[in-house]
Short mmCIF file of C-alpha atoms and ligand atoms in Angstrom, two decimals:
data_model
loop_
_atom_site.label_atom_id
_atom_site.label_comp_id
_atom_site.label_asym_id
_atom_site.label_seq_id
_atom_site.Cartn_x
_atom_site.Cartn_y
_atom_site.Cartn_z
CA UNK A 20 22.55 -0.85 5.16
CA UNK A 21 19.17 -1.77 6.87
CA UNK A 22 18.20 -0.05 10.16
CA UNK A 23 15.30 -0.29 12.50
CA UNK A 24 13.92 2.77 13.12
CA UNK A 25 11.37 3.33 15.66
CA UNK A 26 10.09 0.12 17.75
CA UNK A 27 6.30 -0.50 18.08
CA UNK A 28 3.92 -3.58 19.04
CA UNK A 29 2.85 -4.75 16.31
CA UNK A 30 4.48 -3.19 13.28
CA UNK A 31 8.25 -3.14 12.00
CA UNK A 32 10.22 -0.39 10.24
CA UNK A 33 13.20 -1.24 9.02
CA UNK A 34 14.99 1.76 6.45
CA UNK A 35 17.26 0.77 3.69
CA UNK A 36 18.90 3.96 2.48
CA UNK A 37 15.46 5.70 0.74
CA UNK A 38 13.84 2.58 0.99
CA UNK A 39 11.57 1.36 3.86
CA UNK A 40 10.05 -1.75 4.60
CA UNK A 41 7.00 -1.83 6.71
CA UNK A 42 6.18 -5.44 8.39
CA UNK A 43 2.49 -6.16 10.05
CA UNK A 44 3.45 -8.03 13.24
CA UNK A 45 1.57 -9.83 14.88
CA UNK A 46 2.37 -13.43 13.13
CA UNK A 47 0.34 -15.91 15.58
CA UNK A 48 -2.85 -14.24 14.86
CA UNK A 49 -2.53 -13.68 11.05
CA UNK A 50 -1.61 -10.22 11.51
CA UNK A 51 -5.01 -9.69 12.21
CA UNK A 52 -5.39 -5.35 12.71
CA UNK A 53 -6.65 -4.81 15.66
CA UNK A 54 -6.81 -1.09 16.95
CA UNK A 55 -2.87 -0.92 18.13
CA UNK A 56 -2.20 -2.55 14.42
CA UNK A 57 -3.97 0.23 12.39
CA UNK A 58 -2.92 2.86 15.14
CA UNK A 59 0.69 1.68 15.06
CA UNK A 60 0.58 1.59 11.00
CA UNK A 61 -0.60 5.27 10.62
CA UNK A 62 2.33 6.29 13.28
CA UNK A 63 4.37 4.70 10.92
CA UNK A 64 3.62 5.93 7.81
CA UNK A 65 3.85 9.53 9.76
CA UNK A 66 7.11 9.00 11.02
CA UNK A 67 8.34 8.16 7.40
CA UNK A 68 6.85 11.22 5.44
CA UNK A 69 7.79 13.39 8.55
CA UNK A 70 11.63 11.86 7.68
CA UNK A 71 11.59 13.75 4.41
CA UNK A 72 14.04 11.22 2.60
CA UNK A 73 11.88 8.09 1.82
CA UNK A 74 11.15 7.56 -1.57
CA UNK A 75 9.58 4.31 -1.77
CA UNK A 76 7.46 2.01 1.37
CA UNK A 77 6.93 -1.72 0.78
CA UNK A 78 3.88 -3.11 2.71
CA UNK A 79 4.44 -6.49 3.80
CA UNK A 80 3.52 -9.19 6.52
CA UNK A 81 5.65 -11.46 9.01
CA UNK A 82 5.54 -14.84 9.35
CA UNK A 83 4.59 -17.70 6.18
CA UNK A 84 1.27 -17.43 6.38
CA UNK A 85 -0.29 -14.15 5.98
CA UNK A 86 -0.43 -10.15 5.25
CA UNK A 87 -3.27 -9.79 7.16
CA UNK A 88 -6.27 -11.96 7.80
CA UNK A 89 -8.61 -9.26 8.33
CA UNK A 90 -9.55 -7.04 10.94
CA UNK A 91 -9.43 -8.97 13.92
CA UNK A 92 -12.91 -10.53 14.58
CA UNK A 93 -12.22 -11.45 18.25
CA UNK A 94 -11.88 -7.53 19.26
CA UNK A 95 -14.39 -6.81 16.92
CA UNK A 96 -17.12 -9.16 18.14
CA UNK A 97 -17.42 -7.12 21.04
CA UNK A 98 -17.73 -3.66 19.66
CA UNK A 99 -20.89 -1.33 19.63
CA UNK A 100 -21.90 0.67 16.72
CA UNK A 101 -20.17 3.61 17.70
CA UNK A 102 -16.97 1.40 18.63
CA UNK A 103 -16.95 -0.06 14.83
CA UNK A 104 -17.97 3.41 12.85
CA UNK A 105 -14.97 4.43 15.13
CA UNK A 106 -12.93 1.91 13.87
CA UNK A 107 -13.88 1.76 10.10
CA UNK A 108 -13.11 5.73 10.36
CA UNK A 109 -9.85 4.90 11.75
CA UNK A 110 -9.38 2.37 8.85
CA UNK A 111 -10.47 4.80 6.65
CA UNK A 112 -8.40 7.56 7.93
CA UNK A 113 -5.11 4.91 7.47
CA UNK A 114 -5.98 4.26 4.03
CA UNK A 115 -6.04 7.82 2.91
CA UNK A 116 -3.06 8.62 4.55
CA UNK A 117 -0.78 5.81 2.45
CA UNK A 118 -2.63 6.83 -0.79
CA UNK A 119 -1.70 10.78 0.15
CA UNK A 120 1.90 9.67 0.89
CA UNK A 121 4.44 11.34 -1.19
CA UNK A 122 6.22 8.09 -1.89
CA UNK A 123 5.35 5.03 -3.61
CA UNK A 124 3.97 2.31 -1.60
CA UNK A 125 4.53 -1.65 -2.86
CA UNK A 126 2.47 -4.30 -1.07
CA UNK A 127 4.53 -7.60 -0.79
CA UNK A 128 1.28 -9.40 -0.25
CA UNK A 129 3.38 -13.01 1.02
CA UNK A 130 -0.08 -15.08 2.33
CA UNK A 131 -3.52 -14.40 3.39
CA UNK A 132 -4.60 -10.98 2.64
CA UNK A 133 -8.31 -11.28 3.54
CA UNK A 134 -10.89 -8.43 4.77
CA UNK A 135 -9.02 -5.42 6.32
CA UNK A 136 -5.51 -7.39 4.95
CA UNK A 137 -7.29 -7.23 1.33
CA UNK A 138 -8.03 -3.26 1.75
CA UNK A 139 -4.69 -2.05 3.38
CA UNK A 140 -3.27 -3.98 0.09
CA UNK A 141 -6.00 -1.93 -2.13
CA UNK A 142 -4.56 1.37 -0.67
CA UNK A 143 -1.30 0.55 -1.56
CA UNK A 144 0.04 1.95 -5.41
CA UNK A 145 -0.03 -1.66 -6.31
CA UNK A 146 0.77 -5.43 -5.28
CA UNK A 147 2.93 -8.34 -5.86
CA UNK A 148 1.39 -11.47 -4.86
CA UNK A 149 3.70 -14.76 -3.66
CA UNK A 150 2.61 -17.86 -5.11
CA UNK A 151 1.10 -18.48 -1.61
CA UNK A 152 -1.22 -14.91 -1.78
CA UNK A 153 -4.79 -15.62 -1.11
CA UNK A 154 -7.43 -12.65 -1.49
CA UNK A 155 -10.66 -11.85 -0.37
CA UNK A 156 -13.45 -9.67 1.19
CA UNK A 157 -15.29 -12.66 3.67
CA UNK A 158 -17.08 -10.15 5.61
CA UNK A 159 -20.43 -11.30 4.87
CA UNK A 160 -19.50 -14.88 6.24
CA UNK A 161 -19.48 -12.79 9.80
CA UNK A 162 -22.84 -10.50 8.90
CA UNK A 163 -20.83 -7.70 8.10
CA UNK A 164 -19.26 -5.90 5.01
CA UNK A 165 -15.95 -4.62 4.04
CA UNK A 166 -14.94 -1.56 6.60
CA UNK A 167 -11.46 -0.26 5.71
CA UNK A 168 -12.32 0.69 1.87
CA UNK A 169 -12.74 -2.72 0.19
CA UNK A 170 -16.52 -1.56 -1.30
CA UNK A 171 -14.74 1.61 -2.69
CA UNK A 172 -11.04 0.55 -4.08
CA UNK A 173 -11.64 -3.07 -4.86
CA UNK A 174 -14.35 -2.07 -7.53
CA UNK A 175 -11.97 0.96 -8.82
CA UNK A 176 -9.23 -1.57 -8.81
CA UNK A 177 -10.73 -4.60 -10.53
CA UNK A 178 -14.32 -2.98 -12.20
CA UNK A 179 -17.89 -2.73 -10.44
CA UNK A 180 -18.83 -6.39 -11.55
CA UNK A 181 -15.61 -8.61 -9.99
CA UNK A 182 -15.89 -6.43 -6.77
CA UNK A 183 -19.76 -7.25 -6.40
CA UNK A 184 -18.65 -10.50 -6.96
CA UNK A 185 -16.07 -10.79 -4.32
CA UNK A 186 -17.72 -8.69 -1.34
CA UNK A 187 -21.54 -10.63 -2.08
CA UNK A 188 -20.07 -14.25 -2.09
CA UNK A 189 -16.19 -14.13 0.26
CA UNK A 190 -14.81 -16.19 -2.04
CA UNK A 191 -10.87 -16.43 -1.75
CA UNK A 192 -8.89 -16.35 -4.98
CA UNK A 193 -5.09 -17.19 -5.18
CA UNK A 194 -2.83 -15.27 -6.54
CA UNK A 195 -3.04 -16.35 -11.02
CA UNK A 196 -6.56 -15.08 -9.99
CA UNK A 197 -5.46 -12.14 -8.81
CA UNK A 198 -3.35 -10.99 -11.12
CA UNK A 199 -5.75 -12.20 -13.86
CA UNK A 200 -8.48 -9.60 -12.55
CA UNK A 201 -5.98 -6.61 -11.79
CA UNK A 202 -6.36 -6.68 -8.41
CA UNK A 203 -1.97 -7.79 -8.29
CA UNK A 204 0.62 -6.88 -11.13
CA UNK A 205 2.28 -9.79 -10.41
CA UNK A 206 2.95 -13.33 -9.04
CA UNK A 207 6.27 -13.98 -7.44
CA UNK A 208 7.74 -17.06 -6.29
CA UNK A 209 7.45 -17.05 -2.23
CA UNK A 210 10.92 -16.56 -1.47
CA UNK A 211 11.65 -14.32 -4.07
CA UNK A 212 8.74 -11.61 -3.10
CA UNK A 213 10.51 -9.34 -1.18
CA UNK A 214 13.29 -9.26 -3.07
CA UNK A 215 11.42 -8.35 -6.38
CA UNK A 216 9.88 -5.60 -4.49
CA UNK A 217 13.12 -3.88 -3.15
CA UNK A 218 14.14 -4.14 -6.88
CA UNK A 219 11.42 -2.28 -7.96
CA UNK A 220 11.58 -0.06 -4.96
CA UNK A 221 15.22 0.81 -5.34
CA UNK A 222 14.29 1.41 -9.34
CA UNK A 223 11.52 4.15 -8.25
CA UNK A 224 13.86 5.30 -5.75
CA UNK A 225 16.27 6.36 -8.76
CA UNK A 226 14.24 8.93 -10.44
CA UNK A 227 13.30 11.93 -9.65
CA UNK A 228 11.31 12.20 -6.15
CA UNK A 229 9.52 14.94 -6.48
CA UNK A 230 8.19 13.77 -10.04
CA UNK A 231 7.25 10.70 -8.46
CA UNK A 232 5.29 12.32 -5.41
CA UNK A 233 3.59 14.32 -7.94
CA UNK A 234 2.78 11.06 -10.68
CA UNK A 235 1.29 9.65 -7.20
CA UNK A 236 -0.65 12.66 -6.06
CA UNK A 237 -2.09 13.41 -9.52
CA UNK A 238 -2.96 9.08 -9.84
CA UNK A 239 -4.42 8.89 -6.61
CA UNK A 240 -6.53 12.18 -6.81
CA UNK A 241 -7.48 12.22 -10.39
CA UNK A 242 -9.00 8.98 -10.33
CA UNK A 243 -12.00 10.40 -8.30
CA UNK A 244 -13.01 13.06 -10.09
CA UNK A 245 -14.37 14.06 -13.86
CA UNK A 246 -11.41 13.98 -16.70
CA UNK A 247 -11.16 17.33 -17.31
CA UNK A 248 -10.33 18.41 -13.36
CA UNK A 249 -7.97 15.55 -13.29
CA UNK A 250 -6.05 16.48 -16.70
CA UNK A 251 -6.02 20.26 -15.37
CA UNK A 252 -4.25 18.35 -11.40
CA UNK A 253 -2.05 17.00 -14.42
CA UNK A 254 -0.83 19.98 -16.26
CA UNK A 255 -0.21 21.94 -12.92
CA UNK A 256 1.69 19.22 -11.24
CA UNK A 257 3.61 19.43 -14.49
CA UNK A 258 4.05 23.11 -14.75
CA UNK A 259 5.24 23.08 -10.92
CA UNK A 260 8.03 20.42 -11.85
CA UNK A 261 9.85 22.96 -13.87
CA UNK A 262 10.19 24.94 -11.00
CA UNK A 263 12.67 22.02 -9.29
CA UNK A 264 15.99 21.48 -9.39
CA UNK A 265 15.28 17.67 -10.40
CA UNK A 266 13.97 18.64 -13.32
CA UNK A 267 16.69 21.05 -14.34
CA UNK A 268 19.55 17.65 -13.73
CA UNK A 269 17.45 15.51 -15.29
CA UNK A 270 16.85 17.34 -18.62
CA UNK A 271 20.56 18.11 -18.12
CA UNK A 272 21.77 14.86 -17.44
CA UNK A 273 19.85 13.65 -20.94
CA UNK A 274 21.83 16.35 -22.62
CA UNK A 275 25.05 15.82 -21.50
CA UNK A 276 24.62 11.65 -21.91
CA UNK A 277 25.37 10.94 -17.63
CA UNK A 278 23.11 9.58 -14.93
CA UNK A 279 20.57 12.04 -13.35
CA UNK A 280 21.98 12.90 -9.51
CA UNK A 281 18.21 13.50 -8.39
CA UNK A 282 18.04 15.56 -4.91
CA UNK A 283 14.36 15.36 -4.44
CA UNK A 284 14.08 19.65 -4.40
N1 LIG B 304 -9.04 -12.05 13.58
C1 LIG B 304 -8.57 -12.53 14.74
N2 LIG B 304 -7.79 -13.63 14.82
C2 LIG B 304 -7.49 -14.24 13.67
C3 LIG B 304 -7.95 -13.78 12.42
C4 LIG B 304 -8.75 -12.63 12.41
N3 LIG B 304 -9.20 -12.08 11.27
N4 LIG B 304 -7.48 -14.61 11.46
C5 LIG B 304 -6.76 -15.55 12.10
N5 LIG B 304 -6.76 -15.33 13.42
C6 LIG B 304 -6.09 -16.11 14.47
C7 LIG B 304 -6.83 -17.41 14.76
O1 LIG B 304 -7.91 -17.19 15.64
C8 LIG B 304 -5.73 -18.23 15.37
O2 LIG B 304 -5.52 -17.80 16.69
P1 LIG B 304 -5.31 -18.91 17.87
O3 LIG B 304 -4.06 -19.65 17.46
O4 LIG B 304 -5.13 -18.08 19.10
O5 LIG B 304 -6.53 -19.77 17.86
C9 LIG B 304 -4.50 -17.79 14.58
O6 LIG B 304 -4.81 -16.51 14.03
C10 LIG B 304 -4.16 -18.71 13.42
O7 LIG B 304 -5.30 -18.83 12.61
P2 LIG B 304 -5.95 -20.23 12.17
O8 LIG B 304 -7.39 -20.00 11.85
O9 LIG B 304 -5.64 -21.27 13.18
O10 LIG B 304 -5.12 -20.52 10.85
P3 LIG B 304 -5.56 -21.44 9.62
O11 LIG B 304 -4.34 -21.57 8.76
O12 LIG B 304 -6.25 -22.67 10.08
O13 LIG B 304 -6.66 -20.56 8.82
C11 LIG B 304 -7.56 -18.58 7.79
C12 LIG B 304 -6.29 -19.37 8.18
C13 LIG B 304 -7.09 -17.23 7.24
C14 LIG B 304 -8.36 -19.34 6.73
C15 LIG B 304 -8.44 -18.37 9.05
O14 LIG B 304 -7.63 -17.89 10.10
C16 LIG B 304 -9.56 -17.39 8.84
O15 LIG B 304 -10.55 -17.71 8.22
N6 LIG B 304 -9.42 -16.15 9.37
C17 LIG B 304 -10.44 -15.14 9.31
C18 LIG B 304 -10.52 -14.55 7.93
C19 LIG B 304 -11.59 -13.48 7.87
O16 LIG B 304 -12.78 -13.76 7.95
N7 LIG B 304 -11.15 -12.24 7.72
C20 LIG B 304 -12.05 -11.10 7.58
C21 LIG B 304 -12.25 -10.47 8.89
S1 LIG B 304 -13.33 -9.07 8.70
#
């Protein structure tokens, strides 16, 4: 059963039991993020960690044409320094908020996902990409650089060298391209993408959630610092889970040859 939970501007929330789908909305400009967009998404990423019961987000954008064509140059060709460190910050701020969810977040990338569009798909876990994706950092083509994280998670995601690449000359890749660097797991026929990732969704939705907002937490935050700090994250997060209840059905559930019943305590 699919519900809409609450309404804003320019973003949709729609739940489907622990799965929710997260829509950028504003389809006759691209999606573009202006300041209500990025506002609006953080709000709505709140609201579903503050629901307790959501175990997996997919990330996607309305309309045929695009995630999100970038931050959206006709509010930000107006903007003083302060108004754009102000918004990067707030881009910023976004960004580290999905990647400290405690639940899995797909991005359904189904069209353009350039600039700002490209680095709210880089703070996502990972991406599917619909034969139509197209990808790219084109700041420089306006004098600027990437604002919301691209510099940062594009070279973790795809190496230093393919990430230089991108940001120095905008180029746009498709999706094969994509998928051939790492930057998406996967291409997806266009009008099968969202149903692939509610498949996948509802498949990390069926193990245990606590183990999965742990495997997320220890991902997200071991990747920035040395090997030995992020194996010791590891072996606590792993020491804690034997303190659940998931872990005791789970184990059990081997045992006794049945289905876990995870309750996510
Ligand atoms: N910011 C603000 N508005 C945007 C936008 C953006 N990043 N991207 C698209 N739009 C708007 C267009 O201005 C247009 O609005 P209008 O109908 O009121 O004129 C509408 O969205 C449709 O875009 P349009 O350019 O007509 O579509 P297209 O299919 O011809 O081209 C793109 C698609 C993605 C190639 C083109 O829109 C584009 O280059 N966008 C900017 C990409 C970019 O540089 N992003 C990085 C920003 S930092």
């Amino acid at each position: 059963m699919s519900s809409q939970a609450t309404a804003y501007e320019t973003v949709l929330v729609e739940r489907d039991g622990h799965v929710a789908t997260v829509t950028l909305n504003r389809p006759d400009k691209l999606n573009a993020l202006n300041l209500t967009l990025v506002t609006e998404l953080g709000k709505a990423f709140a609201e579903l960690e503050a629901s307790g019961d959501v175990r997996v987000a997919i990330l996607t954008g309305a309309g045929e044409k695009a995630f999100a064509a970038g931050a959206d140059i006709a509010a930000m060709s107006e903007m003083s320094t302060a108004q754009a460190k102000s918004f990067a910050d707030l881009g910023h701020r976004v960004g580290a908020q999905m990647e400290g969810a405690s639940f899995p977040i797909i991005a359904a990338v189904n069209g353009f996902a350039l600039g700002g569009g490209c680095e709210i798909a880089l703070a996502c876990d990972f991406i599917y990409a619909s034969d139509k994706a197209k990808f790219g950092q084109p700041e420089v083509n306006l004098g600027v650089i990437p604002g919301f994280g691209g510099t940062q998670r594009l070279a973790r995601r795809v190496g230093i060298g393919r990430a230089r690449e991108l940001c120095f000359t905008g180029d746009v890749i498709g999706a094969d391209e994509a998928v051939r660097i790492g930057l998406a797991n996967a291409v997806v026929a266009h009008a099968e993408l969202l149903s692939k990732a509610r498949d996948v969704a509802k498949k990390i939705a069926s193990k245990g959630p606590v183990a999965i907002a742990q495997c997320k937490r220890v991902l997200v935050r071991g990747a920035d610092v040395p090997l030995a700090t992020a194996n010791e994250l590891e072996a606590q997060a792993f020491g804690a889970l034997f303190g659940t209840r998931d872990q005791r059905e789970g184990m059990k559930a081997f045992l006794e040859k049945r289905p876990a019943a995870f309750e996510g305590k």
